[in-house]
Amino acid sequence: MSSSPYSKTNFSPDGTLGILTIRPVPAYSDDALYTVEPQYHQRPDLLAYDLYKDQKLWWIFAQRNLDVMEDPIYDLTAGKQIYLPQADKVKEELGD
């Protein structure tokens, strides 16, 4: 499974990373509406680890909740409600 949000982004001829190709995270009917708890305030890495056993999937929350989050770190605040994709759907989307 490639957990990087940049895995679909091409490299330029000089070897540098090209323009970001967004990896969308689709909405599913079984996504859980979750109220961010204080221990995850501005810590999407901790939430990703606890949910998906991979802290590198921190970007999933911002991509799934584009209507309430612009910044994947600073917009993850205690008390905010976001949708959380199920772990099996995340693995399927990422190709694992």
PDB file of C-alpha atoms in Angstrom:
ATOM      1  CA  MET A   1       0.000   0.000   0.000  1.00  0.00           C
ATOM      2  CA  SER A   2       1.322   3.394  -0.886  1.00  0.00           C
ATOM      3  CA  SER A   3       0.379   5.718   1.935  1.00  0.00           C
ATOM      4  CA  SER A   4       1.831   8.861   0.387  1.00  0.00           C
ATOM      5  CA  PRO A   5      -0.522  11.604  -0.793  1.00  0.00           C
ATOM      6  CA  TYR A   6       2.039  12.197  -3.586  1.00  0.00           C
ATOM      7  CA  SER A   7       2.152   8.655  -4.998  1.00  0.00           C
ATOM      8  CA  LYS A   8       0.115   9.611  -8.096  1.00  0.00           C
ATOM      9  CA  THR A   9       2.211  12.740  -8.750  1.00  0.00           C
ATOM     10  CA  ASN A  10       4.706  12.517 -11.605  1.00  0.00           C
ATOM     11  CA  PHE A  11       8.315  13.599 -11.526  1.00  0.00           C
ATOM     12  CA  SER A  12       9.656  16.357 -13.751  1.00  0.00           C
ATOM     13  CA  PRO A  13      12.395  15.502 -16.257  1.00  0.00           C
ATOM     14  CA  ASP A  14      14.975  16.955 -13.857  1.00  0.00           C
ATOM     15  CA  GLY A  15      13.883  14.492 -11.150  1.00  0.00           C
ATOM     16  CA  THR A  16      11.918  16.898  -8.981  1.00  0.00           C
ATOM     17  CA  LEU A  17       8.374  16.214  -7.906  1.00  0.00           C
ATOM     18  CA  GLY A  18       5.888  17.633 -10.397  1.00  0.00           C
ATOM     19  CA  ILE A  19       2.569  19.354  -9.791  1.00  0.00           C
ATOM     20  CA  LEU A  20       0.520  17.504  -7.193  1.00  0.00           C
ATOM     21  CA  THR A  21      -2.013  15.036  -8.521  1.00  0.00           C
ATOM     22  CA  ILE A  22      -4.685  14.845  -5.815  1.00  0.00           C
ATOM     23  CA  ARG A  23      -5.610  11.422  -4.493  1.00  0.00           C
ATOM     24  CA  PRO A  24      -9.339  11.717  -3.876  1.00  0.00           C
ATOM     25  CA  VAL A  25     -10.947   9.969  -0.948  1.00  0.00           C
ATOM     26  CA  PRO A  26     -14.530   9.183  -1.939  1.00  0.00           C
ATOM     27  CA  ALA A  27     -17.477   9.345   0.427  1.00  0.00           C
ATOM     28  CA  TYR A  28     -19.126   6.063   1.352  1.00  0.00           C
ATOM     29  CA  SER A  29     -22.454   5.563   3.062  1.00  0.00           C
ATOM     30  CA  ASP A  30     -20.764   3.784   5.975  1.00  0.00           C
ATOM     31  CA  ASP A  31     -18.294   6.589   6.758  1.00  0.00           C
ATOM     32  CA  ALA A  32     -18.567   7.423  10.455  1.00  0.00           C
ATOM     33  CA  LEU A  33     -19.373  10.961  11.582  1.00  0.00           C
ATOM     34  CA  TYR A  34     -16.778  11.618  14.262  1.00  0.00           C
ATOM     35  CA  THR A  35     -16.267  14.448  16.725  1.00  0.00           C
ATOM     36  CA  VAL A  36     -12.527  15.075  17.098  1.00  0.00           C
ATOM     37  CA  GLU A  37     -11.412  14.322  20.642  1.00  0.00           C
ATOM     38  CA  PRO A  38      -8.912  16.555  22.499  1.00  0.00           C
ATOM     39  CA  GLN A  39      -6.027  14.059  22.199  1.00  0.00           C
ATOM     40  CA  TYR A  40      -6.212  14.381  18.397  1.00  0.00           C
ATOM     41  CA  HIS A  41      -6.321  18.208  18.323  1.00  0.00           C
ATOM     42  CA  GLN A  42      -4.006  19.134  15.408  1.00  0.00           C
ATOM     43  CA  ARG A  43      -2.585  15.581  15.424  1.00  0.00           C
ATOM     44  CA  PRO A  44      -3.973  13.781  12.380  1.00  0.00           C
ATOM     45  CA  ASP A  45      -0.994  11.444  12.518  1.00  0.00           C
ATOM     46  CA  LEU A  46      -2.138  10.055  15.878  1.00  0.00           C
ATOM     47  CA  LEU A  47      -5.704   9.624  14.679  1.00  0.00           C
ATOM     48  CA  ALA A  48      -4.499   7.894  11.501  1.00  0.00           C
ATOM     49  CA  TYR A  49      -2.360   5.516  13.528  1.00  0.00           C
ATOM     50  CA  ASP A  50      -5.181   4.665  15.923  1.00  0.00           C
ATOM     51  CA  LEU A  51      -7.665   4.087  13.070  1.00  0.00           C
ATOM     52  CA  TYR A  52      -5.521   2.670  10.289  1.00  0.00           C
ATOM     53  CA  LYS A  53      -2.302   1.575  12.047  1.00  0.00           C
ATOM     54  CA  ASP A  54      -0.358   3.920   9.770  1.00  0.00           C
ATOM     55  CA  GLN A  55       0.449   7.487  10.848  1.00  0.00           C
ATOM     56  CA  LYS A  56       1.358   8.336   7.247  1.00  0.00           C
ATOM     57  CA  LEU A  57      -2.342   8.332   6.330  1.00  0.00           C
ATOM     58  CA  TRP A  58      -2.899  11.668   8.109  1.00  0.00           C
ATOM     59  CA  TRP A  59      -3.903  13.297   4.808  1.00  0.00           C
ATOM     60  CA  ILE A  60      -6.963  11.045   4.429  1.00  0.00           C
ATOM     61  CA  PHE A  61      -8.994  13.198   6.819  1.00  0.00           C
ATOM     62  CA  ALA A  62      -8.517  16.441   4.886  1.00  0.00           C
ATOM     63  CA  GLN A  63      -9.172  14.766   1.522  1.00  0.00           C
ATOM     64  CA  ARG A  64     -12.386  13.157   2.783  1.00  0.00           C
ATOM     65  CA  ASN A  65     -13.589  16.362   4.502  1.00  0.00           C
ATOM     66  CA  LEU A  66     -12.749  19.071   1.977  1.00  0.00           C
ATOM     67  CA  ASP A  67     -15.890  20.974   2.945  1.00  0.00           C
ATOM     68  CA  VAL A  68     -14.683  21.562   6.538  1.00  0.00           C
ATOM     69  CA  MET A  69     -10.891  21.219   6.314  1.00  0.00           C
ATOM     70  CA  GLU A  70      -8.364  23.094   4.193  1.00  0.00           C
ATOM     71  CA  ASP A  71      -5.278  22.438   6.275  1.00  0.00           C
ATOM     72  CA  PRO A  72      -4.856  18.785   7.304  1.00  0.00           C
ATOM     73  CA  ILE A  73      -3.153  19.718  10.579  1.00  0.00           C
ATOM     74  CA  TYR A  74      -4.447  23.053  11.832  1.00  0.00           C
ATOM     75  CA  ASP A  75      -8.062  22.396  10.834  1.00  0.00           C
ATOM     76  CA  LEU A  76      -8.248  19.147  12.811  1.00  0.00           C
ATOM     77  CA  THR A  77      -9.455  20.722  16.041  1.00  0.00           C
ATOM     78  CA  ALA A  78     -11.118  19.270  19.117  1.00  0.00           C
ATOM     79  CA  GLY A  79     -14.886  19.334  18.763  1.00  0.00           C
ATOM     80  CA  LYS A  80     -14.919  19.494  14.939  1.00  0.00           C
ATOM     81  CA  GLN A  81     -17.058  16.884  13.239  1.00  0.00           C
ATOM     82  CA  ILE A  82     -15.517  15.019  10.313  1.00  0.00           C
ATOM     83  CA  TYR A  83     -16.261  11.866   8.392  1.00  0.00           C
ATOM     84  CA  LEU A  84     -13.920   8.912   8.839  1.00  0.00           C
ATOM     85  CA  PRO A  85     -13.637   6.313   6.094  1.00  0.00           C
ATOM     86  CA  GLN A  86     -13.610   2.687   7.208  1.00  0.00           C
ATOM     87  CA  ALA A  87     -10.158   1.056   7.289  1.00  0.00           C
ATOM     88  CA  ASP A  88     -11.060  -1.568   4.684  1.00  0.00           C
ATOM     89  CA  LYS A  89     -12.228   1.136   2.249  1.00  0.00           C
ATOM     90  CA  VAL A  90      -9.023   3.111   2.740  1.00  0.00           C
ATOM     91  CA  LYS A  91      -6.911   0.038   2.015  1.00  0.00           C
ATOM     92  CA  GLU A  92      -9.001  -0.696  -1.073  1.00  0.00           C
ATOM     93  CA  GLU A  93      -8.643   2.869  -2.377  1.00  0.00           C
ATOM     94  CA  LEU A  94      -4.888   2.844  -1.822  1.00  0.00           C
ATOM     95  CA  GLY A  95      -4.488  -0.456  -3.608  1.00  0.00           C
ATOM     96  CA  ASP A  96      -3.658  -2.719  -0.713  1.00  0.00           C
TER      97      ASP A  96
END
